[in-house]
Coordinates of N, CA and C in Angstrom, one line a residue:
X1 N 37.6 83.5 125.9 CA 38.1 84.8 125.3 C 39.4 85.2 126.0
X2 N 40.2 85.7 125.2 CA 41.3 86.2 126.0 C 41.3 87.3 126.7
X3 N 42.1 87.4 127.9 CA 41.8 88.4 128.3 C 43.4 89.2 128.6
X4 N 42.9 90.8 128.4 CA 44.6 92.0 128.3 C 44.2 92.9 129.2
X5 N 45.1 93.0 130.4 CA 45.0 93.6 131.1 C 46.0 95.1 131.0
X6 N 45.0 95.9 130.6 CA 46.3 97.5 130.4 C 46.4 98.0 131.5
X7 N 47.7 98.1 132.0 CA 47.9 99.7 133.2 C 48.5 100.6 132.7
X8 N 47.6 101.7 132.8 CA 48.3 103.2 132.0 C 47.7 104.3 132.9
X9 N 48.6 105.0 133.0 CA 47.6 106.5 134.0 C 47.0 107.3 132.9
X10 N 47.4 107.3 131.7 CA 46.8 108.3 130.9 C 45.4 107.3 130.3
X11 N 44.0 107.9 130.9 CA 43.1 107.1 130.8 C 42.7 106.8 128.8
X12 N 43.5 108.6 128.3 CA 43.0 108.2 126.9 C 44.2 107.1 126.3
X13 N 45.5 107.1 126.5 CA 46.2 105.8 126.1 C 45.4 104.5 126.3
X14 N 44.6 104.2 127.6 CA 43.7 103.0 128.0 C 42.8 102.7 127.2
X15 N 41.8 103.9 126.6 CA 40.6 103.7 125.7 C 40.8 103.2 124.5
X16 N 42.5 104.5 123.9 CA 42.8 104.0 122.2 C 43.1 102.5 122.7
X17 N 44.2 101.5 123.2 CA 44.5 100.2 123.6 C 43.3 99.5 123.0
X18 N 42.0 100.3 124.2 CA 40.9 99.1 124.8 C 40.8 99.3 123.4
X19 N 40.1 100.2 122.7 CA 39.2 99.8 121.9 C 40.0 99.3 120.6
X20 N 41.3 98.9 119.9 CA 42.1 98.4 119.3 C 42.0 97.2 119.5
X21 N 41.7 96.7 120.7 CA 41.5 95.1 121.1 C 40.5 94.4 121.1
X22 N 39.7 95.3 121.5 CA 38.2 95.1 121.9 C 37.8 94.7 120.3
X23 N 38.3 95.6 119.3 CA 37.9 95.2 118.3 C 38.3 93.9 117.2
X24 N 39.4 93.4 118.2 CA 39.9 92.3 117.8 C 39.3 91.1 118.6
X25 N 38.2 91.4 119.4 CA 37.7 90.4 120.4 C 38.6 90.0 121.6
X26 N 39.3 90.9 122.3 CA 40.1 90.5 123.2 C 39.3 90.8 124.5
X27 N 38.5 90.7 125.4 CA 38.3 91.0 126.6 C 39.4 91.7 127.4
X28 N 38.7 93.0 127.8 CA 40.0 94.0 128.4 C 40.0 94.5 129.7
X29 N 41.0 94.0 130.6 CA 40.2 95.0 131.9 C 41.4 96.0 131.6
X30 N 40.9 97.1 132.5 CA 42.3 98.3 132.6 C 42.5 98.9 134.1
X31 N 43.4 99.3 134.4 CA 43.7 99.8 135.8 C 44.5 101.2 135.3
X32 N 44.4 102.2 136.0 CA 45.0 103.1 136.1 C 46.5 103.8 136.7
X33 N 46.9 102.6 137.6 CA 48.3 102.8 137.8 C 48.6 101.2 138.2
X34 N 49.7 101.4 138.8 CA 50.7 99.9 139.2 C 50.1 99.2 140.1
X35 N 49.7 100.0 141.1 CA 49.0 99.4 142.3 C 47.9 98.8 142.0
X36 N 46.7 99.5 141.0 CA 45.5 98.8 141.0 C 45.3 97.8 139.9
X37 N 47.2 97.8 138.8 CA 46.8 96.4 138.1 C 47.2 95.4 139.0
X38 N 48.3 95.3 140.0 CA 48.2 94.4 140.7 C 46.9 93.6 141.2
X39 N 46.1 94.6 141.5 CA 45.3 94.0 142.5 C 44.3 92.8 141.6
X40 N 44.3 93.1 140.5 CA 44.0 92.3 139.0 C 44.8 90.9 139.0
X41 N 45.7 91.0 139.6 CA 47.0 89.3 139.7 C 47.2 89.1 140.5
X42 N 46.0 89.3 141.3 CA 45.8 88.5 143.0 C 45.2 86.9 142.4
X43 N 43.9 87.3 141.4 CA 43.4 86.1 141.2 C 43.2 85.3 140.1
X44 N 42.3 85.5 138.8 CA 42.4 84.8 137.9 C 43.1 85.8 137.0
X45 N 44.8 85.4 136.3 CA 45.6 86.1 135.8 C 45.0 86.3 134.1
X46 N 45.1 87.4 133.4 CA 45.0 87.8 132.5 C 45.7 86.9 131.6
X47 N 45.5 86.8 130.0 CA 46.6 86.1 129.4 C 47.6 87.0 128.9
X48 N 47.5 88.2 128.9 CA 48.0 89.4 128.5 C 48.5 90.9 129.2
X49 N 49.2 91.5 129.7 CA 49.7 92.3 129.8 C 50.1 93.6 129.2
X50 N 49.7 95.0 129.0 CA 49.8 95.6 128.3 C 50.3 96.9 129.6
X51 N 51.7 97.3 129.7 CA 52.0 97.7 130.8 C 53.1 99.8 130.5
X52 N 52.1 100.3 131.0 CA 53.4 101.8 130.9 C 54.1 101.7 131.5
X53 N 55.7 102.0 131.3 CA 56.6 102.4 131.9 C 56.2 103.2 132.7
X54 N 56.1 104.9 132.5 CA 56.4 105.8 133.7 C 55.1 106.2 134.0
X55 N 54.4 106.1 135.3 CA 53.4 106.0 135.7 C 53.6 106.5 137.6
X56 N 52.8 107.4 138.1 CA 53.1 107.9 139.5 C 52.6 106.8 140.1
X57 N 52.8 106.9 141.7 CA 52.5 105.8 142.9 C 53.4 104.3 142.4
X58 N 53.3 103.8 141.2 CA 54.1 102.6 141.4 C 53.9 102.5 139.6
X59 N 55.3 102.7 139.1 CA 55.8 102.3 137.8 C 56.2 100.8 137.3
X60 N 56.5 101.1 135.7 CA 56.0 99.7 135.3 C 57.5 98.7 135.5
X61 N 58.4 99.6 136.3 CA 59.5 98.5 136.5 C 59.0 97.8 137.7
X62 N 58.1 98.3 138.4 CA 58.5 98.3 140.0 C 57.0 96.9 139.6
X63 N 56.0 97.2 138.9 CA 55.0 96.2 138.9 C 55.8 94.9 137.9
X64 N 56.5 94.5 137.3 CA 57.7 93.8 136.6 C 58.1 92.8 138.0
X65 N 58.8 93.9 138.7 CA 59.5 93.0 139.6 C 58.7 93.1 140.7
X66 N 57.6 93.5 141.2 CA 57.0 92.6 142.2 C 55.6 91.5 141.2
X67 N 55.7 91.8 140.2 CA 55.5 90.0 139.5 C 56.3 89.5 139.6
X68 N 57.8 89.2 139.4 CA 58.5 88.3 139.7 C 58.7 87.7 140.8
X69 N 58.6 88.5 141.9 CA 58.4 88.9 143.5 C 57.2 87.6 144.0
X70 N 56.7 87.7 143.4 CA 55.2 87.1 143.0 C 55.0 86.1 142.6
X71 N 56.4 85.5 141.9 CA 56.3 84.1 140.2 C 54.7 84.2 139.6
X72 N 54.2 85.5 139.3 CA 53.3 85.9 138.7 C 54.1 86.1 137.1
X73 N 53.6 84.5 136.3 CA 53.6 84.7 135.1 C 53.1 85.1 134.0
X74 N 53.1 86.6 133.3 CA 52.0 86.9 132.5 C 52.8 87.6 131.1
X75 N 53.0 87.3 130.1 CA 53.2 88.3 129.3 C 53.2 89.7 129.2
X76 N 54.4 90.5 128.9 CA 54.0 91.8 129.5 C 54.8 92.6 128.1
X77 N 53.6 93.6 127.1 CA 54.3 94.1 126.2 C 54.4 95.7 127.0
X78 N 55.5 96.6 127.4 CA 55.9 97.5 127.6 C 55.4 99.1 126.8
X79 N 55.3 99.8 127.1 CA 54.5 100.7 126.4 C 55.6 102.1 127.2
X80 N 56.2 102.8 126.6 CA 57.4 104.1 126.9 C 56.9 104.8 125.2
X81 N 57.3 106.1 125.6 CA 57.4 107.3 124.6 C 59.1 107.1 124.7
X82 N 60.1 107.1 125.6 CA 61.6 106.7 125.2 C 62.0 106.1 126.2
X83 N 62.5 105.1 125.6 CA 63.4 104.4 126.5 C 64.8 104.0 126.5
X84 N 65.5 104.1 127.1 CA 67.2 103.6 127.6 C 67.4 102.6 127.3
X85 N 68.7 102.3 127.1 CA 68.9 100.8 126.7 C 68.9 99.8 128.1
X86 N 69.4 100.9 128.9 CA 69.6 100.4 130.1 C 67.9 100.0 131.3
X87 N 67.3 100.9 131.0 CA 65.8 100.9 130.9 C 65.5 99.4 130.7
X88 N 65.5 99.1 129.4 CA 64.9 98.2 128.5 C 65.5 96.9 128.9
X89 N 66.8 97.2 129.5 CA 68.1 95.5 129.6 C 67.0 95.5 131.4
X90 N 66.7 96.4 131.7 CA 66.1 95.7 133.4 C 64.7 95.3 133.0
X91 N 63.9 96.1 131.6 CA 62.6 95.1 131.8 C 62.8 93.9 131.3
X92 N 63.8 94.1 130.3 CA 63.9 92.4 129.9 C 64.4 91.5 131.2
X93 N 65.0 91.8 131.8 CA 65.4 90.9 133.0 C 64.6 90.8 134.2
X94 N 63.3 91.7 134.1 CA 62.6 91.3 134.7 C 61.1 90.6 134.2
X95 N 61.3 90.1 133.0 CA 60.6 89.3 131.8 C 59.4 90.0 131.3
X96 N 59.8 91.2 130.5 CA 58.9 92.0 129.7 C 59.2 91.0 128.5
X97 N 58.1 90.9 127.7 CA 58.6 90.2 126.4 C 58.5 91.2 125.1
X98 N 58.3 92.3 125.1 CA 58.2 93.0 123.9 C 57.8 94.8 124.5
X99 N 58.2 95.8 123.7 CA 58.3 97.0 123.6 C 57.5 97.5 122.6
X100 N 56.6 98.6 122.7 CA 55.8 99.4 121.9 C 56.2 101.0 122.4
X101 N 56.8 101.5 121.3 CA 56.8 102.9 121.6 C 55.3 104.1 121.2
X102 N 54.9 104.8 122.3 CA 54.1 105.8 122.0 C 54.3 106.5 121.3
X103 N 53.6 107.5 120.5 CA 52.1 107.3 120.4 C 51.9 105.5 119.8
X104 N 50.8 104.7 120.5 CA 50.7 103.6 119.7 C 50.0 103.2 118.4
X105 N 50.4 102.8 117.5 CA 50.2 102.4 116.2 C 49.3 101.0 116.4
X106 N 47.9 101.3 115.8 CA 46.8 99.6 115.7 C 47.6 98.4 115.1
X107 N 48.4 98.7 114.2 CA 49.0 98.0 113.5 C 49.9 96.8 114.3
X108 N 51.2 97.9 114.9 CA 52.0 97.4 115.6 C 51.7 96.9 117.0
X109 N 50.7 97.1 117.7 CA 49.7 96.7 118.8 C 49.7 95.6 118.1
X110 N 48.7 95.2 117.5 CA 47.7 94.0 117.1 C 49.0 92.8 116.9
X111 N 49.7 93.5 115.6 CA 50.8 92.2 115.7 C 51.3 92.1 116.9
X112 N 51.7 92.7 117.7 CA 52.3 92.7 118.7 C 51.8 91.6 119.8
X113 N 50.7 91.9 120.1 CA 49.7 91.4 120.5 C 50.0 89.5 119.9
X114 N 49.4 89.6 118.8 CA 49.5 88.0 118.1 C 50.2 87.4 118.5
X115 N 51.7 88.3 118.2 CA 52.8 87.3 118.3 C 53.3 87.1 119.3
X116 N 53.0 88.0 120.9 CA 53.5 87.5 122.6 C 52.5 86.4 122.7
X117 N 51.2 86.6 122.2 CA 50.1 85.5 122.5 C 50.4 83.8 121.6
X118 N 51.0 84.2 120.8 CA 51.3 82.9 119.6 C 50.7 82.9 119.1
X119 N 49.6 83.8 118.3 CA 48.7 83.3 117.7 C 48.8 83.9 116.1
X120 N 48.6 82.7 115.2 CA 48.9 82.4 113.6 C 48.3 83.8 113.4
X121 N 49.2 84.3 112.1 CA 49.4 85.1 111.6 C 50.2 86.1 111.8
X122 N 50.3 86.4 113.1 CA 51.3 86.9 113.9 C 52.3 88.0 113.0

């Protein structure tokens, strides 16, 4: 089963995700900030990534680049209510593969989803 690991402080952004996924059969763990999804890519890595930008104790730039920090390779789709261009040029360079703006849409999740994962239909 695949597995998506969400870090979001807002626990109800975590639930709508989980259960958008859940219903797509994705196994989901969640963490509530930066620090405790790390502690999730100490050992057996997620295949997925579902990561907030602005989040207290440690943000989604700062968990970005200590995965890179890390050569912790995981897909990582970004989740902001707005973001910068300049924002967006440092997640991509610190290998976000894709952006979802808040509120999130099942729609644009799921493809979203398919198509970092590769999977047909996408």
């Amino acid at each position: 089963m695949t597995r998506v690991l969400i870090i979001d402080d807002s626990s109800f952004q975590r639930k709508i995700i989980s259960s958008i996924l859940t219903a797509e059969d994705y196994e989901i763990i969640s963490a509530q900030n930066g620090l405790e999804g790390l502690k999730y890519l100490a050992g057996d890595l997620p295949d997925l990534m579902v990561l907030d930008l602005l989040m207290p104790q440690m943000d989604g730039i700062e968990v970005l680049a200590e995965m890179r920090e890390r050569g912790i390779q995981v897909p990582v789709i970004v989740l902001t209510a707005d973001i910068q261009d300049s924002t967006k040029q440092k997640c991509i360079e610190l290998g976000a593969a894709r952006f979802i703006n808040k509120p999130v849409k099942k729609d644009e999740l799921s493809a979203t989803v398919r198509e970092v994962l590769g999977v047909k239909g996408a």
